Coordinates of C-alpha atoms in Angstrom, one line a residue:
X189 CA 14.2 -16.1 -38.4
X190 CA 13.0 -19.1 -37.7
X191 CA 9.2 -19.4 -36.7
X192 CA 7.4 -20.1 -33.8
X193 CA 4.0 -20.7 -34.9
X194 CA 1.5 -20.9 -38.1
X195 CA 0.9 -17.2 -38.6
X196 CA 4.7 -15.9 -37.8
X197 CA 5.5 -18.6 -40.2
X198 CA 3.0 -17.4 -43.0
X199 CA 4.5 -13.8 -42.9
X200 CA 8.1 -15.2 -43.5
X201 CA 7.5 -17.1 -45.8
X202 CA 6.1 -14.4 -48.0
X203 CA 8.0 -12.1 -47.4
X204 CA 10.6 -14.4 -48.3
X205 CA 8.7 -15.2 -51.6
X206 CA 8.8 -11.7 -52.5
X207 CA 12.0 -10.9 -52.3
X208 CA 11.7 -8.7 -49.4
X209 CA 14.2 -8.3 -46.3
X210 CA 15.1 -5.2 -43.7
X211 CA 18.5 -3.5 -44.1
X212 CA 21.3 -4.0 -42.3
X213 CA 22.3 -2.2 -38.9
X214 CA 24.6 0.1 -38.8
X215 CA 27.5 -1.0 -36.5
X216 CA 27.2 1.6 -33.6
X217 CA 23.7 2.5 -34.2
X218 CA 23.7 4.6 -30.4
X219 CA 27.0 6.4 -31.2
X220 CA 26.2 10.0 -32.0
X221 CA 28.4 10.0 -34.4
X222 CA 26.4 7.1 -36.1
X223 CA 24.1 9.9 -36.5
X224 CA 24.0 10.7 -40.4
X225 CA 24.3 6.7 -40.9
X226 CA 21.2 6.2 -38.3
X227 CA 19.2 8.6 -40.4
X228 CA 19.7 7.3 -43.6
X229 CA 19.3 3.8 -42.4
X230 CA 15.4 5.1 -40.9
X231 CA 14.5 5.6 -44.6
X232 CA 15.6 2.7 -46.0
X233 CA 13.9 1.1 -43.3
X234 CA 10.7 3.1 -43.5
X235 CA 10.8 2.0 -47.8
X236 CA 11.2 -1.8 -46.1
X237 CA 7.8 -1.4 -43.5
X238 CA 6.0 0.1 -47.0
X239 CA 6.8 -3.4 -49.1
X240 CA 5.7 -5.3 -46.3
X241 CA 2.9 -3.7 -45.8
X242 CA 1.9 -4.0 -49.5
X243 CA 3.0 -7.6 -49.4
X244 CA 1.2 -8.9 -46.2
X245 CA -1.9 -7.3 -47.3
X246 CA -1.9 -8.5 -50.9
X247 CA -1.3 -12.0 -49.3
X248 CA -4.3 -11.4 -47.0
X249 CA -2.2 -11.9 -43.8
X250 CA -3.1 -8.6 -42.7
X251 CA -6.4 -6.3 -43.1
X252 CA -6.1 -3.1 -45.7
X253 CA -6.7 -0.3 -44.1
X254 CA -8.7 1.4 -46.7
X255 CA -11.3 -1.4 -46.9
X256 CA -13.9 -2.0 -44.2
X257 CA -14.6 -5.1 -43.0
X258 CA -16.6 -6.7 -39.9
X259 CA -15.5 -7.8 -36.9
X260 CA -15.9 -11.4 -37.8
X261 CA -14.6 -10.9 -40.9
X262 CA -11.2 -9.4 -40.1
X263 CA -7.8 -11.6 -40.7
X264 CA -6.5 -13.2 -37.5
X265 CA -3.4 -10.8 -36.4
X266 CA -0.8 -11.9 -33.8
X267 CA 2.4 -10.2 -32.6
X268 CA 5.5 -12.1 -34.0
X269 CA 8.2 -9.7 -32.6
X270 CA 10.7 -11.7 -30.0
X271 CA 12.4 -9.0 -28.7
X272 CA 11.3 -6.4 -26.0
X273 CA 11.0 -3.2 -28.2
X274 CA 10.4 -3.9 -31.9
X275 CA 13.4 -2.7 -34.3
X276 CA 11.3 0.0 -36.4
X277 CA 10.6 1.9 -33.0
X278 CA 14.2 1.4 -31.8
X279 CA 15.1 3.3 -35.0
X280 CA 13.3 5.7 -34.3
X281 CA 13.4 6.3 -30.7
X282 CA 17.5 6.1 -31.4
X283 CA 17.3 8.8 -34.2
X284 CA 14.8 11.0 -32.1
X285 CA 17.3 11.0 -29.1
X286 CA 14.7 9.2 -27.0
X287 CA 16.6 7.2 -25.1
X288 CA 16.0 6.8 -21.0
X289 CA 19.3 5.9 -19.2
X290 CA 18.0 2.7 -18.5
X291 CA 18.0 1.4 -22.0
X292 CA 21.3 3.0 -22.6
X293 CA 24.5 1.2 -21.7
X294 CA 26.4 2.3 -18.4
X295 CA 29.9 2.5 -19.9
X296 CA 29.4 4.7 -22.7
X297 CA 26.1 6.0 -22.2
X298 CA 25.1 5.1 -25.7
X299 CA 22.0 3.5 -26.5
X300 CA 22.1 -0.1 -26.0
X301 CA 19.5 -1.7 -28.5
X302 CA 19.5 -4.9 -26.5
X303 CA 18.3 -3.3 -23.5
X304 CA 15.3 -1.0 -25.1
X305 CA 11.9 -1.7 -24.0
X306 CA 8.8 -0.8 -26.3
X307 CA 7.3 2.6 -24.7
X308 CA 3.6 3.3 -24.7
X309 CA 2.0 4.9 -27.7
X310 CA -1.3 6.2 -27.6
X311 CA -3.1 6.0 -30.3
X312 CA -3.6 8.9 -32.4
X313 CA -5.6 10.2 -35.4
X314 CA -4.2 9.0 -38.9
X315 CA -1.9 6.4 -36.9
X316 CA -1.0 3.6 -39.2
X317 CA -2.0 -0.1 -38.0
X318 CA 0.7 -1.8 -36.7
X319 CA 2.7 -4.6 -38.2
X320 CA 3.0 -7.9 -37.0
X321 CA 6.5 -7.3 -36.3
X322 CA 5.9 -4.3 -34.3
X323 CA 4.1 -6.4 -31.9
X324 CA 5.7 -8.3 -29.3
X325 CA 4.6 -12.6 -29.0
X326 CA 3.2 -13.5 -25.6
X327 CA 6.6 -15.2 -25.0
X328 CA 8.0 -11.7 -25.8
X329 CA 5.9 -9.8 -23.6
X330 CA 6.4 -12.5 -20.6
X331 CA 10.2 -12.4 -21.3
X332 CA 9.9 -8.5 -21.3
X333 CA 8.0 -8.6 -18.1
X334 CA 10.2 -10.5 -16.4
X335 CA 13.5 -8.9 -17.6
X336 CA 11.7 -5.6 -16.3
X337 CA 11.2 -6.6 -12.6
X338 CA 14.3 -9.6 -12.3
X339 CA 17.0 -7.7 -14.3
X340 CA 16.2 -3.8 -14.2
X341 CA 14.3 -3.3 -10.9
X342 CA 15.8 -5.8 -8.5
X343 CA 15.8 -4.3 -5.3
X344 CA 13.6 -1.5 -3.2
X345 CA 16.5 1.2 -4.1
X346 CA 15.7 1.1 -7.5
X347 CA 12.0 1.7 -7.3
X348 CA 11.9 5.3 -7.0
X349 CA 14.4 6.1 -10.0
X350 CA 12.9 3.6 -11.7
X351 CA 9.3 3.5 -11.1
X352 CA 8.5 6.1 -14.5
X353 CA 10.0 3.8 -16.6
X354 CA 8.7 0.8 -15.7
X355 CA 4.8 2.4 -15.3
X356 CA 5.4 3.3 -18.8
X357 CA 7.1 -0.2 -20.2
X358 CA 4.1 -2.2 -17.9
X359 CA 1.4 -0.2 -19.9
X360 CA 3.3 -0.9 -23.1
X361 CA 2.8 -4.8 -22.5
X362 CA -1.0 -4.3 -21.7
X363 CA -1.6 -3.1 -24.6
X364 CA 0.1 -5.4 -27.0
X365 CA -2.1 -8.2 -25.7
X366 CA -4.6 -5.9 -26.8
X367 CA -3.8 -6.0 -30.6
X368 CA -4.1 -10.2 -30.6
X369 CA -7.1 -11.1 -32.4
X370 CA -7.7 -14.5 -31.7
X371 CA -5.4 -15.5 -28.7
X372 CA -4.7 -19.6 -27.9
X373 CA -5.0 -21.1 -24.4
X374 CA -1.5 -20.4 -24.1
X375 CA -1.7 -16.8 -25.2
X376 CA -4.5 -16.3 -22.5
X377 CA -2.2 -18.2 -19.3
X378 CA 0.8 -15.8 -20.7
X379 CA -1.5 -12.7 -20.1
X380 CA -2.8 -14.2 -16.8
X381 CA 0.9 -14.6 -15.8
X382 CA 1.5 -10.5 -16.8
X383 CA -1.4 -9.2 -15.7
X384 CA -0.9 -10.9 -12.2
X385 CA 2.7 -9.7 -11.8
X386 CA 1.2 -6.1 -13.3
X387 CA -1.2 -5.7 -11.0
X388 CA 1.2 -7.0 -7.7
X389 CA 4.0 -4.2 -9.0
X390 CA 1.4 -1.7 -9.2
X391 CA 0.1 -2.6 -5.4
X392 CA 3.5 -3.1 -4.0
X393 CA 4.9 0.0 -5.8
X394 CA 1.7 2.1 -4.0
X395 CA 2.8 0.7 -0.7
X396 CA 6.9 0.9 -1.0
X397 CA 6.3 4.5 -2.3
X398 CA 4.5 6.2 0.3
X399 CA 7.0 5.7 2.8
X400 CA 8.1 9.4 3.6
X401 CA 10.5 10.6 1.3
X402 CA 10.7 7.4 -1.0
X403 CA 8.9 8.6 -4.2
X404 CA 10.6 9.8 -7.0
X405 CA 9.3 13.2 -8.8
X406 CA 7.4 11.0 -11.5
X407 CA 4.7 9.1 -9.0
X408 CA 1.8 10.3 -8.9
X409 CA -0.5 8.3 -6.3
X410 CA -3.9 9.0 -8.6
X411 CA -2.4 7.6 -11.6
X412 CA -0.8 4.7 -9.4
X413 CA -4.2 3.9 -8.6
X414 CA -5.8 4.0 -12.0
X415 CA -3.2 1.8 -13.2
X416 CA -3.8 -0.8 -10.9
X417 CA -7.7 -0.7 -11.3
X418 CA -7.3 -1.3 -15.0
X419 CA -5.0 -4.5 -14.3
X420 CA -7.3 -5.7 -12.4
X421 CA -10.4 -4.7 -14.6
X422 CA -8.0 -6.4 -17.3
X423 CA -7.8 -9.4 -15.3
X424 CA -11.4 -9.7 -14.1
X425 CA -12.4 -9.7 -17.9
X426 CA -9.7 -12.3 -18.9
X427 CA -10.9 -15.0 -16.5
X428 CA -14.4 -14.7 -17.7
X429 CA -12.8 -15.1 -21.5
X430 CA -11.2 -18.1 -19.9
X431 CA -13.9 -19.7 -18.4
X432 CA -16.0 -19.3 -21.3
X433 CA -13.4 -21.6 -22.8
X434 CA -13.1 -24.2 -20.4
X435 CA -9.1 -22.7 -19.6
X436 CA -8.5 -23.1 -15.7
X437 CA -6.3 -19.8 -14.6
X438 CA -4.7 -21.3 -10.8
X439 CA -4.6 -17.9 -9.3
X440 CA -7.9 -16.2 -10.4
X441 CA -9.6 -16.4 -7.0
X442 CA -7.0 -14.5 -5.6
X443 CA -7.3 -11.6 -7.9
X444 CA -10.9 -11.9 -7.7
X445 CA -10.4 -10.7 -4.3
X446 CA -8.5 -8.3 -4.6
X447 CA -10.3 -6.7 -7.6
X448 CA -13.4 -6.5 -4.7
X449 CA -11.2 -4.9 -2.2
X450 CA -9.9 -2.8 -4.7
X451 CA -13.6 -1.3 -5.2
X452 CA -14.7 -1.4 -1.2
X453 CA -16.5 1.5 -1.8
X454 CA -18.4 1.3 -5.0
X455 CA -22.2 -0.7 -4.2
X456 CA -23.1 -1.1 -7.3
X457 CA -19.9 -3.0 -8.6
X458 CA -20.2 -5.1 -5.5
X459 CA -24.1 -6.3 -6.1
X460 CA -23.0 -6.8 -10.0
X461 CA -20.1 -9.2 -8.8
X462 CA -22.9 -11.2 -6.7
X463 CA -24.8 -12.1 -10.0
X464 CA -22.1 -12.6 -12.0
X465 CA -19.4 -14.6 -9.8
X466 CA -19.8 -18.4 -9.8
X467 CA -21.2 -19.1 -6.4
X468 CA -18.2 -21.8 -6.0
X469 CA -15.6 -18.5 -5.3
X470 CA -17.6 -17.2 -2.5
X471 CA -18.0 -20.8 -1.0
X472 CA -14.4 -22.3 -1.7
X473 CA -12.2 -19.1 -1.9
X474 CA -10.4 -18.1 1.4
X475 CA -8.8 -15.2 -0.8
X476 CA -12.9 -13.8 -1.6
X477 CA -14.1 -14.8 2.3
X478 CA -11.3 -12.7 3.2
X479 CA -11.8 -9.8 0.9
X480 CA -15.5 -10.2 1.8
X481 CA -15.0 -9.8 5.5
X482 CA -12.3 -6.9 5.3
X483 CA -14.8 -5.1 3.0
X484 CA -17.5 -5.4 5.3
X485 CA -15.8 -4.3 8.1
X486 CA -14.8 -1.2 5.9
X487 CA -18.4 -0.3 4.9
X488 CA -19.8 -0.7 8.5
X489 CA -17.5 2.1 9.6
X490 CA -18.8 4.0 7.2
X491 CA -22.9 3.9 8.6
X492 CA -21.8 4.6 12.2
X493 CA -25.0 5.6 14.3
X494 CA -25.5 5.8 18.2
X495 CA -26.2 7.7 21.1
X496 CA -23.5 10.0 22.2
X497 CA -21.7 7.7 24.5
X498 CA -18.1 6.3 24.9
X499 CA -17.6 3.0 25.2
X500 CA -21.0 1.2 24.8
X501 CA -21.4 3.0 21.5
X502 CA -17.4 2.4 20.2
X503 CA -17.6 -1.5 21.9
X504 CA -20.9 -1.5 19.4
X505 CA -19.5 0.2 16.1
X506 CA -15.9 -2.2 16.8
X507 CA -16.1 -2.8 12.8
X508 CA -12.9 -0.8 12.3
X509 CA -11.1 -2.5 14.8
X510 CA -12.3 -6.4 13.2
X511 CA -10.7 -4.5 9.8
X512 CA -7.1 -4.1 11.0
X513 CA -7.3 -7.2 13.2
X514 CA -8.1 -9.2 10.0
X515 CA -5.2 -7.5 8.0
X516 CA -2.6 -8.1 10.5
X517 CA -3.5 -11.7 10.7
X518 CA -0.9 -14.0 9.8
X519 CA -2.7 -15.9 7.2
X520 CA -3.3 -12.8 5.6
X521 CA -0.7 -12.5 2.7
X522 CA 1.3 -9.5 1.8
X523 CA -0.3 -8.8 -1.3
X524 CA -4.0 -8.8 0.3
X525 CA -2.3 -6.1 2.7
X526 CA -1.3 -4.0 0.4
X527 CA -4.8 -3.7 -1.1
X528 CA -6.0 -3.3 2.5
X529 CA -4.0 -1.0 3.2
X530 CA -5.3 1.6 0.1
X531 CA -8.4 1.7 2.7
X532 CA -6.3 3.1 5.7
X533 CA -6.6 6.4 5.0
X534 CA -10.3 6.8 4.8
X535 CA -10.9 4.0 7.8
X536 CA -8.8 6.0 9.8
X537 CA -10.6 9.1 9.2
X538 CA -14.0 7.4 9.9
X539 CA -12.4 6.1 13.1
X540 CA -12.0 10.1 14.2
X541 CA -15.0 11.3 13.2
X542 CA -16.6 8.5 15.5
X543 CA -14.5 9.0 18.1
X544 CA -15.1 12.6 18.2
X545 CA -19.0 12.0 18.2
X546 CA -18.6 9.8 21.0
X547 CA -16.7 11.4 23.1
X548 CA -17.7 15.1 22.5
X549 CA -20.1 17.2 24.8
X550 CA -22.5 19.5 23.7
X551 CA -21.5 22.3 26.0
X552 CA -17.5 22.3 27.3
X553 CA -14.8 20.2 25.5
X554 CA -13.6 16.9 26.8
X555 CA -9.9 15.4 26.9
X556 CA -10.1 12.4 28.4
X557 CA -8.8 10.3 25.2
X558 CA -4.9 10.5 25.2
X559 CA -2.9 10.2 22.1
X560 CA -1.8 6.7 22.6
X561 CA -4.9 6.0 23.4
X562 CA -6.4 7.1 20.2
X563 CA -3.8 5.2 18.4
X564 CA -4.6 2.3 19.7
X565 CA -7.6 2.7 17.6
X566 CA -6.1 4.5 13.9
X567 CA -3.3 1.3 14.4
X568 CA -0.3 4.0 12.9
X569 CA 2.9 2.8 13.4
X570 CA 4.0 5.8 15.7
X571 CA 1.6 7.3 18.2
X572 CA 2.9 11.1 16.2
X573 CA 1.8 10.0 13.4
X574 CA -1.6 9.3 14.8
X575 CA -1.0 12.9 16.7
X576 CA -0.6 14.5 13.3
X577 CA -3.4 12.8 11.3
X578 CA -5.8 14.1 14.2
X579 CA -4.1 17.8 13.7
X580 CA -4.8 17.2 10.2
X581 CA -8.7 17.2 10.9
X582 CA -8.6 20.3 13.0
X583 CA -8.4 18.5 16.7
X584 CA -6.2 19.7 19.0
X585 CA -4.2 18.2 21.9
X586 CA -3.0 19.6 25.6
X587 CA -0.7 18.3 27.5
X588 CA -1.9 15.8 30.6
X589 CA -1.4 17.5 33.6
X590 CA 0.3 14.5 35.5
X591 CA 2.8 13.9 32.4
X592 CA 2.8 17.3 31.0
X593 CA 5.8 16.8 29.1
X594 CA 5.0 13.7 27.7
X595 CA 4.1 14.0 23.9
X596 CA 2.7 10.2 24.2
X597 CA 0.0 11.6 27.1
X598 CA -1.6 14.7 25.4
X599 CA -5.1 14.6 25.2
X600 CA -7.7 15.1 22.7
X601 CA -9.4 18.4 23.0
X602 CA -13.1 17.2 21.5
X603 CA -16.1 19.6 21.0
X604 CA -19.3 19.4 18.9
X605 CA -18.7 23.2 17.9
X606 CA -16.2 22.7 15.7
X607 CA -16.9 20.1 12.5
X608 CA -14.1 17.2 11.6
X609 CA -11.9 18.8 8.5
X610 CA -12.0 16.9 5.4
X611 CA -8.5 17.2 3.7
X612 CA -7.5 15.2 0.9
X613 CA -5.7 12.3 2.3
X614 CA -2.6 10.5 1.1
X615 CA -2.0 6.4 0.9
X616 CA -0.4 5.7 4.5
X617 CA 2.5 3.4 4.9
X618 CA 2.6 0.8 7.7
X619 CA 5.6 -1.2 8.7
X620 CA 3.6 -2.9 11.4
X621 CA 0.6 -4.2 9.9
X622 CA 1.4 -4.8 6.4
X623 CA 5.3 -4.7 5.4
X624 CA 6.5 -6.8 8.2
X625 CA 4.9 -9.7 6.2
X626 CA 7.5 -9.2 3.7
X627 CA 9.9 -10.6 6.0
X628 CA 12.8 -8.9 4.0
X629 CA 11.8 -11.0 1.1
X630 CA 13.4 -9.4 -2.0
X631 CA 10.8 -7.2 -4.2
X632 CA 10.5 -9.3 -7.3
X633 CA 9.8 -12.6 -5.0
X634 CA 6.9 -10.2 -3.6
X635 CA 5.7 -9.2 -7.7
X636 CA 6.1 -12.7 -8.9
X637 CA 4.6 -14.5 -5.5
X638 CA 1.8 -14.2 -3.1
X639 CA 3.7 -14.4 0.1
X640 CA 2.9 -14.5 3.7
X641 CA 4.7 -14.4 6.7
X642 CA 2.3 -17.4 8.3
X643 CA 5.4 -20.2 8.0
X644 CA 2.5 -22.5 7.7
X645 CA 0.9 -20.7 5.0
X646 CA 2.3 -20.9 1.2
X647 CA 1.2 -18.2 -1.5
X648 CA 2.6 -18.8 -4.5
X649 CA 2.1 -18.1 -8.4
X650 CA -0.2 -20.6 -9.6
X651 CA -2.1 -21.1 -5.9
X652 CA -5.4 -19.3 -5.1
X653 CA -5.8 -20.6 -2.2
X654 CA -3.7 -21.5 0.9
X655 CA -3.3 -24.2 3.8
X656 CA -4.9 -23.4 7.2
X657 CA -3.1 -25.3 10.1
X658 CA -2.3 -22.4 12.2
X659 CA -4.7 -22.3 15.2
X660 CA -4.3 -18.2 14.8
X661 CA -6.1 -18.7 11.0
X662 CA -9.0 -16.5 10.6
X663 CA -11.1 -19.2 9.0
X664 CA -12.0 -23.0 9.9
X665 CA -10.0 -25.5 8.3
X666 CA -11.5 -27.6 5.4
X667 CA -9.9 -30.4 3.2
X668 CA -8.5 -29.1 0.4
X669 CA -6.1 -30.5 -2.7
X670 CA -2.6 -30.0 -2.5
X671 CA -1.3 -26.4 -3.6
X672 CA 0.3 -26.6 -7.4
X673 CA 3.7 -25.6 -7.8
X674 CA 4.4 -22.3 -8.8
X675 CA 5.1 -21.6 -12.3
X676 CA 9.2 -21.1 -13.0
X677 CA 10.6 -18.0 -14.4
X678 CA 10.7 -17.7 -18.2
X679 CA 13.7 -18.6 -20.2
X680 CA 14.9 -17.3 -23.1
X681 CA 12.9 -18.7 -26.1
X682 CA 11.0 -18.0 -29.2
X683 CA 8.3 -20.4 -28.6
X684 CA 5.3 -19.6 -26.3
X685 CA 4.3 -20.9 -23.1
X686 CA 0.5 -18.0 -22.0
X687 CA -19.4 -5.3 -8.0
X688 CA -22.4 -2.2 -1.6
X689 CA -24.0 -5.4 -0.6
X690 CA -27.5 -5.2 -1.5
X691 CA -27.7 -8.3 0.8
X692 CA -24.7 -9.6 3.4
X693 CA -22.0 -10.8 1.6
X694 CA -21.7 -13.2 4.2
X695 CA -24.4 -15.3 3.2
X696 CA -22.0 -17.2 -0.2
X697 CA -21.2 -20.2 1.5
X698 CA -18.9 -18.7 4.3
X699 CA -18.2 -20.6 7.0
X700 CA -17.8 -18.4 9.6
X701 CA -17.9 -18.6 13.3
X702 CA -21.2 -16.1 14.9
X703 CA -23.1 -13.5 13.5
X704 CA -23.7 -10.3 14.4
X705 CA -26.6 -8.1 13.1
X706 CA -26.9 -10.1 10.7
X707 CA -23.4 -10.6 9.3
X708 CA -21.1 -14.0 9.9
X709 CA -18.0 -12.7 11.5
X710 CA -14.3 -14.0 11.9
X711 CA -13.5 -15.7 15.4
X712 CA -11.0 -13.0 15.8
X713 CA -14.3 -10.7 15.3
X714 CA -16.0 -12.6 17.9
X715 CA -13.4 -12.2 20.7
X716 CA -13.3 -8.4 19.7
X717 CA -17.0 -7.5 21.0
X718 CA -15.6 -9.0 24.1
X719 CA -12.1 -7.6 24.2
X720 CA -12.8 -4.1 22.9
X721 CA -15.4 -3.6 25.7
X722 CA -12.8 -4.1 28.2
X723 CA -9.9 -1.8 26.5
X724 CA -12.3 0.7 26.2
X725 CA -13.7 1.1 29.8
X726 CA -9.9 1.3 30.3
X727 CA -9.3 3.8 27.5
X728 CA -12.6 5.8 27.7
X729 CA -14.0 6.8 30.8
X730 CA -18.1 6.9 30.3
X731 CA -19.7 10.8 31.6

């Protein structure tokens, strides 16, 4: 084999030196009839892993396990494996009849070593240290990542069948980077490059999946979720690594912002990233200013408070309506949507609950707010599903006596007697305000790309920022360097290539039109105090 760097080199060559090399394959190692031959081939390859071990240790190219050393003192290890699943676990995974039909090939349904992608393994008690060869090179892990979404997924059918195996495989390459000791600069732009196109699939897969009857038996939206935080969490700590070593990573202000959208909710993450971020993202980044904006929007739906009055108190509390205004924006990429969109559910349900204690009466009920009416407000792609989401909370609807069979015209039936439910709610799917970005792009464009559907506007791989000509844009223009071309898909090769606000958030160098209590707001912001108070003295008669 020939190596493809200093320390891959140094292993070969002693092994070499000592005489030591794997045995051969037997020639139809996924034929079950292969398997007696597979079996005895495991041991003689097990008795090859033991020599090397011994070898690579005596040599000092690899720590012994049964002498402690410090941190600092532990021998650099990288992963010099080149293919996607190293051969000692294809063994065994082959021998052990653990074989998913994607790695197995379609005409005889034998495993197919060439397409077998290293699975997760947690660590365990009494677990021997890997081997350099059991893990993958950043060029490895790129090539693997990109096989997973160009070659295996492909297309939206796919996703459901072959969501499990590609959680699993996406986990597998996360923690490989984990076992590199001392990573270079091009190590560290490889993981960037992963982690990015991770932490997009997880996102995107969240979205695509929670379309009614799209999500296969092995998603779970929970562990969706956790996944996708500990990309970003992953990511978040490799651009501080970076910038502690002068290594630019193009796209980091983008995931920046998503990794504060991601964590809306959580104050104290929020007031950490305010000391900690440079003060150049919140002032230069349209990605942050974005995620800054959306985020407030979210939390002031959360702290509603007013007399119990229609429209002057909804017209004054129009933060959730600035929210889905912002994310249907055309400037607004698909990939800041999706994260978004992971906010809809409980934005939706703070919605109701201030519509219900705005238009409730103490003593009888009132059903003056119709169904599309309240959808105008929860922004669902179907007034039923808005119809359903409120039946979900416990309100009910009867018919409007001048339309009485029209499902569109049933009114709210609002009381202060009976409190808002509180059921667990699910991620929500919207066509209107998030996938019609996509613009039918095909799903690994969408992993590999920041994408909007603003002609004007260009996301792509290696940008973290994007042009503003359109007069719709949400912020006001500034002069700013050409975008960088994205980075091209990896070819074959051997070599590499690699948080509540305590204060407003407002206040880092945004340069946003007006203010309101306090906070800058988007111009479309601005126009909504105006607009909303006229749809709402249309909408909401005030008793």
């Amino acid at each position: 084999m020939r190596a493809t760097d200093p320390y891959t080199k140094k292993v070969y060559d002693r092994l070499r030196k000592d005489g030591i090399s794997p045995p051969s394959w037997p020639s139809q190692p996924g034929d079950p009839k292969s398997k007696g031959e597979m079996a005895k081939f495991r041991e003689k390859y097990e008795e090859y892993r033991q020599k090397v071990r011994a070898s690579l240790t005596k040599a000092s190219l690899i720590d012994d396990p049964d002498k402690r050393k410090t941190l600092e003192n532990a021998i650099t290890f990288r992963g010099i494996c080149e293919d996607m699943c190293s051969e000692y676990e294809k063994i065994t995974r082959i021998t052990e009849l653990d074989v998913p039909q994607p790695e197995k090939d379609a005409r005889t349904g034998f495993a197919k070593t060439s397409r077998m992608v290293k699975k997760l393994a947690r660590s365990a008690a009494g677990q021997e240290a890997p081997l350099p060869m059991d893990v993958r090179s950043t060029a490895a892990l790129r090539r693997t990542l990109d096989y997973l979404i160009d070659d295996l997924l492909r297309d939206d059918e796919n996703l459901p069948s072959l969501h499990g195996f590609l959680w699993d495989r996406t986990r597998a390459i996360r923690r490989d980077f984990t076992f590199f000791s001392s990573p270079t600069a091009d190590d560290l732009k490889t993981q960037a490059y992963v982690l990015e196109n991770i932490a997009r699939f997880h996102v995107t897969a969240l979205h695509l999946l929670s379309q009614p009857g799209k999500a296969g038996e092995d998603f779970v939206e929970q562990q969706e979720l956790e996944q996708l935080g500990k990309a970003l969490l992953s990511l978040r700590d490799l651009y501080d690594d970076c910038n502690a070593q002068g290594i630019t990573c193009e796209n980091e202000a983008e995931f920046r912002a998503y990794y504060l959208l991601f964590h809306a909710h959580d104050s104290n993450t929020i007031e950490m990233l305010q000391r900690q971020w440079k003060p150049h993202f919140w002032r230069d980044s349209d990605d942050i200013r974005t995620a800054v904006s959306l985020v407030e929007a979210l939390q002031n739906t959360a702290d509603f408070h007013g007399p119990l009055k229609a429209a002057p108190f909804l017209a004054a509390s129009n933060a959730f309506h600035s929210y889905f205004r912002i994310v249907e924006d055309p400037s607004v990429s698909y990939t800041m949507a999706c994260f978004a969109e992971c906010h809809f559910p409980q934005l939706r349900r703070s919605i109701l609950r201030a519509v219900k204690r705005a238009m409730a009466r103490p003593k009888d009920p009132t059903n003056d707010l119709t169904a599309a009416s309240l959808n105008k407000f929860l922004r669902f792609d179907t007034i039923q599903e808005a119809i359903d989401f409120a039946k979900l909370h416990g309100i009910e609807f009867v018919p409007d006596k001048q339309a009485p069979m029209d499902p569109n015209q049933q009114c709210l039936v609002l009381n202060n007697k009976e409190p808002l439910r509180h059921p667990r709610l699910h991620h929500q799917f919207s066509q209107v305000l998030v996938e019609n970005k996509r613009r039918n792009r095909p799903l690994p464009d969408v992993i590999h790309k920041t994408i909007s559907e603003d002609s004007t506007t260009s996301f792509e791989s290696g940008s973290g920022s994007f042009s503003m000509q359109d007069e719709g844009s949400l912020f006001v223009p500034d002069t700013k360097p050409g975008i960088p071309a994205e980075p091209q898909p990896p070819k074959t090769q051997t070599a590499t290539t690699l948080p509540a606000f305590g204060q407003t958030l407002s206040g880092f160098g945004s340069n946003f039109a007006g203010t309101h209590q306090g906070r800058d707001l988007f111009p479309c912001q601005i126009q909504e105090h105006q607009q909303l108070s006229r749809t709402l003295s249309l909408l909401i008669p005030v008793h």
